[in-house]
Amino acid sequence: AHGHHFSLKELTDALQVYVDNYNRWDSSQGSNHWCKKVGGAQTRLPAHVVNEYCRADRAFEPCPSEWESKLPRTQEVPRLWDSTQSKYIKGSWFIPPSAEDGLGLTYAFLRYTEHLESESAPGYGFFVWMAEKEELCRADLKALQSLWKTRTQQLKLLQSQLLSGVNQCVLA
């Protein structure tokens, strides 16, 4: 909403529930939560978070030590599963690969680290339900918590700088 700082809480909470229940849920429960809750939260991400998911020069694992305020602007996903063609295609974060697929409906993105053609890329719209994938979800969660903390600190710094500038103008 206008005037409010965006929060990653919906997404980090959804990822935390997924990780916490990973070994308790059957595949139907896991798939439903992954696609609907995690993917649903991803549909509401602001551009700067989507850019972090889609940037090709670094992954979420290991967790970046710095989150620049200036970053590559891209929503390109190099490999997105198209269920109608039963193959991976080049796609976009905001455009589903087919009329039958959709972020928040049939898939969610897993960022972690995936190296394709020497590039790091998002782990493209698929249902994650293999033992080794739990740690990858934990990596996404850790990175997003770190990003949220950094962006909140950047916002506070900006607010402070703006208030300082306003106060200087009033006193002048």
Short mmCIF file of N, CA and C in Angstrom, two decimals, residues 16-88:
data_model
loop_
_atom_site.label_atom_id
_atom_site.label_comp_id
_atom_site.label_asym_id
_atom_site.label_seq_id
_atom_site.Cartn_x
_atom_site.Cartn_y
_atom_site.Cartn_z
N GLN A 16 9.20 -20.59 6.02
CA GLN A 16 9.47 -21.20 7.33
C GLN A 16 8.50 -22.34 7.62
N VAL A 17 7.22 -22.15 7.32
CA VAL A 17 6.22 -23.21 7.52
C VAL A 17 6.56 -24.41 6.63
N TYR A 18 6.98 -24.14 5.40
CA TYR A 18 7.35 -25.22 4.48
C TYR A 18 8.53 -26.03 5.03
N VAL A 19 9.56 -25.32 5.46
CA VAL A 19 10.75 -25.99 6.01
C VAL A 19 10.40 -26.76 7.28
N ASP A 20 9.62 -26.14 8.16
CA ASP A 20 9.25 -26.78 9.43
C ASP A 20 8.43 -28.05 9.24
N ASN A 21 7.63 -28.11 8.18
CA ASN A 21 6.73 -29.24 7.96
C ASN A 21 7.18 -30.19 6.86
N TYR A 22 8.32 -29.90 6.29
CA TYR A 22 8.82 -30.66 5.14
C TYR A 22 8.79 -32.17 5.37
N ASN A 23 9.25 -32.60 6.51
CA ASN A 23 9.33 -34.04 6.80
C ASN A 23 8.03 -34.63 7.35
N ARG A 24 7.06 -33.78 7.66
CA ARG A 24 5.77 -34.25 8.19
C ARG A 24 4.70 -34.36 7.12
N TRP A 25 4.79 -33.51 6.11
CA TRP A 25 3.74 -33.46 5.09
C TRP A 25 3.90 -34.57 4.06
N ASP A 26 2.77 -34.98 3.49
CA ASP A 26 2.84 -35.85 2.32
C ASP A 26 3.05 -34.95 1.10
N SER A 27 3.27 -35.54 -0.05
CA SER A 27 3.60 -34.73 -1.23
C SER A 27 2.47 -33.78 -1.62
N SER A 28 1.22 -34.17 -1.41
CA SER A 28 0.10 -33.30 -1.74
C SER A 28 0.08 -32.05 -0.86
N GLN A 29 0.28 -32.24 0.44
CA GLN A 29 0.32 -31.10 1.36
C GLN A 29 1.50 -30.18 1.04
N GLY A 30 2.66 -30.79 0.80
CA GLY A 30 3.85 -30.01 0.48
C GLY A 30 3.69 -29.24 -0.81
N SER A 31 3.17 -29.90 -1.82
CA SER A 31 2.96 -29.27 -3.12
C SER A 31 1.99 -28.11 -3.01
N ASN A 32 0.90 -28.32 -2.30
CA ASN A 32 -0.10 -27.27 -2.14
C ASN A 32 0.49 -26.05 -1.44
N HIS A 33 1.22 -26.27 -0.36
CA HIS A 33 1.82 -25.14 0.36
C HIS A 33 2.88 -24.46 -0.50
N TRP A 34 3.72 -25.25 -1.15
CA TRP A 34 4.79 -24.68 -1.97
C TRP A 34 4.22 -23.81 -3.09
N CYS A 35 3.29 -24.36 -3.82
CA CYS A 35 2.74 -23.63 -4.97
C CYS A 35 1.84 -22.47 -4.55
N LYS A 36 0.91 -22.72 -3.63
CA LYS A 36 -0.09 -21.71 -3.29
C LYS A 36 0.43 -20.66 -2.30
N LYS A 37 1.08 -21.09 -1.24
CA LYS A 37 1.52 -20.14 -0.20
C LYS A 37 2.85 -19.46 -0.56
N VAL A 38 3.87 -20.28 -0.87
CA VAL A 38 5.16 -19.69 -1.23
C VAL A 38 5.03 -18.97 -2.57
N GLY A 39 4.50 -19.64 -3.58
CA GLY A 39 4.31 -19.01 -4.88
C GLY A 39 3.37 -17.82 -4.82
N GLY A 40 2.29 -17.95 -4.03
CA GLY A 40 1.35 -16.83 -3.88
C GLY A 40 2.03 -15.60 -3.31
N ALA A 41 2.88 -15.78 -2.30
CA ALA A 41 3.62 -14.66 -1.73
C ALA A 41 4.59 -14.08 -2.76
N GLN A 42 5.16 -14.93 -3.60
CA GLN A 42 6.10 -14.45 -4.62
C GLN A 42 5.41 -13.59 -5.68
N THR A 43 4.11 -13.77 -5.88
CA THR A 43 3.40 -12.95 -6.88
C THR A 43 3.31 -11.49 -6.43
N ARG A 44 3.49 -11.24 -5.16
CA ARG A 44 3.36 -9.88 -4.62
C ARG A 44 4.71 -9.23 -4.29
N LEU A 45 5.79 -9.81 -4.75
CA LEU A 45 7.11 -9.25 -4.47
C LEU A 45 7.35 -7.98 -5.27
N PRO A 46 8.01 -6.99 -4.67
CA PRO A 46 8.38 -5.80 -5.43
C PRO A 46 9.53 -6.11 -6.39
N ALA A 47 9.72 -5.23 -7.34
CA ALA A 47 10.71 -5.45 -8.40
C ALA A 47 12.11 -5.71 -7.85
N HIS A 48 12.53 -5.01 -6.80
CA HIS A 48 13.91 -5.19 -6.33
C HIS A 48 14.14 -6.61 -5.80
N VAL A 49 13.12 -7.26 -5.25
CA VAL A 49 13.28 -8.63 -4.77
C VAL A 49 13.26 -9.59 -5.95
N VAL A 50 12.39 -9.34 -6.92
CA VAL A 50 12.36 -10.17 -8.14
C VAL A 50 13.71 -10.08 -8.84
N ASN A 51 14.29 -8.87 -8.90
CA ASN A 51 15.61 -8.70 -9.50
C ASN A 51 16.66 -9.53 -8.79
N GLU A 52 16.59 -9.60 -7.46
CA GLU A 52 17.53 -10.43 -6.70
C GLU A 52 17.35 -11.91 -7.03
N TYR A 53 16.11 -12.35 -7.15
CA TYR A 53 15.84 -13.74 -7.52
C TYR A 53 16.40 -14.06 -8.91
N CYS A 54 16.29 -13.11 -9.82
CA CYS A 54 16.62 -13.39 -11.23
C CYS A 54 18.04 -13.02 -11.63
N ARG A 55 18.79 -12.37 -10.79
CA ARG A 55 20.13 -11.96 -11.22
C ARG A 55 21.01 -13.18 -11.45
N ALA A 56 21.78 -13.12 -12.52
CA ALA A 56 22.57 -14.27 -12.96
C ALA A 56 23.97 -14.31 -12.35
N ASP A 57 24.40 -13.23 -11.70
CA ASP A 57 25.79 -13.17 -11.25
C ASP A 57 26.02 -13.65 -9.82
N ARG A 58 24.96 -13.96 -9.09
CA ARG A 58 25.16 -14.53 -7.76
C ARG A 58 23.89 -15.25 -7.30
N ALA A 59 24.10 -16.16 -6.38
CA ALA A 59 23.01 -16.99 -5.89
C ALA A 59 22.63 -16.58 -4.46
N PHE A 60 21.65 -17.26 -3.90
CA PHE A 60 21.27 -17.06 -2.50
C PHE A 60 22.10 -17.95 -1.57
N GLU A 61 22.82 -18.89 -2.13
CA GLU A 61 23.66 -19.79 -1.35
C GLU A 61 25.04 -19.82 -1.99
N PRO A 62 26.08 -19.34 -1.34
CA PRO A 62 26.05 -18.83 0.02
C PRO A 62 25.31 -17.48 0.09
N CYS A 63 24.77 -17.20 1.25
CA CYS A 63 24.01 -15.97 1.46
C CYS A 63 24.91 -14.76 1.17
N PRO A 64 24.47 -13.85 0.30
CA PRO A 64 25.30 -12.67 0.01
C PRO A 64 25.59 -11.88 1.29
N SER A 65 26.81 -11.40 1.40
CA SER A 65 27.19 -10.62 2.58
C SER A 65 26.78 -9.16 2.42
N GLU A 66 26.54 -8.73 1.19
CA GLU A 66 26.09 -7.37 0.92
C GLU A 66 24.94 -7.41 -0.06
N TRP A 67 23.94 -6.55 0.18
CA TRP A 67 22.80 -6.42 -0.74
C TRP A 67 22.86 -4.99 -1.26
N GLU A 68 23.34 -4.81 -2.47
CA GLU A 68 23.47 -3.48 -3.04
C GLU A 68 22.09 -2.89 -3.30
N SER A 69 22.02 -1.56 -3.20
CA SER A 69 20.76 -0.90 -3.54
C SER A 69 20.65 -0.76 -5.05
N LYS A 70 21.81 -0.80 -5.73
CA LYS A 70 21.83 -0.74 -7.19
C LYS A 70 22.12 -2.16 -7.68
N LEU A 71 21.22 -2.73 -8.47
CA LEU A 71 21.40 -4.11 -8.90
C LEU A 71 20.90 -4.28 -10.33
N PRO A 72 21.31 -5.36 -10.99
CA PRO A 72 20.84 -5.60 -12.35
C PRO A 72 19.32 -5.69 -12.38
N ARG A 73 18.72 -5.08 -13.36
CA ARG A 73 17.26 -5.09 -13.51
C ARG A 73 16.88 -6.18 -14.50
N THR A 74 16.36 -7.27 -13.99
CA THR A 74 15.93 -8.35 -14.87
C THR A 74 14.85 -9.18 -14.20
N GLN A 75 13.93 -9.65 -15.01
CA GLN A 75 12.91 -10.59 -14.56
C GLN A 75 12.99 -11.86 -15.40
N GLU A 76 14.10 -12.00 -16.12
CA GLU A 76 14.27 -13.17 -16.99
C GLU A 76 14.59 -14.42 -16.18
N VAL A 77 13.93 -15.50 -16.55
CA VAL A 77 14.17 -16.80 -15.93
C VAL A 77 14.68 -17.71 -17.04
N PRO A 78 15.95 -18.12 -16.98
CA PRO A 78 16.54 -18.89 -18.08
C PRO A 78 15.91 -20.25 -18.32
N ARG A 79 15.38 -20.85 -17.27
CA ARG A 79 14.76 -22.18 -17.43
C ARG A 79 13.48 -22.23 -16.62
N LEU A 80 12.35 -22.20 -17.31
CA LEU A 80 11.05 -22.25 -16.66
C LEU A 80 10.29 -23.44 -17.24
N TRP A 81 9.73 -24.29 -16.38
CA TRP A 81 9.05 -25.49 -16.83
C TRP A 81 7.72 -25.14 -17.48
N ASP A 82 7.53 -25.58 -18.72
CA ASP A 82 6.27 -25.42 -19.44
C ASP A 82 5.59 -26.78 -19.45
N SER A 83 4.52 -26.93 -18.68
CA SER A 83 3.87 -28.24 -18.55
C SER A 83 3.15 -28.66 -19.83
N THR A 84 2.78 -27.71 -20.68
CA THR A 84 2.09 -28.10 -21.91
C THR A 84 3.05 -28.69 -22.93
N GLN A 85 4.31 -28.24 -22.88
CA GLN A 85 5.32 -28.77 -23.80
C GLN A 85 6.21 -29.82 -23.13
N SER A 86 6.06 -29.98 -21.82
CA SER A 86 6.90 -30.89 -21.03
C SER A 86 8.38 -30.65 -21.26
N LYS A 87 8.75 -29.37 -21.18
CA LYS A 87 10.16 -29.01 -21.33
C LYS A 87 10.42 -27.65 -20.69
N TYR A 88 11.70 -27.37 -20.47
CA TYR A 88 12.09 -26.07 -19.95
C TYR A 88 12.19 -25.08 -21.10
#
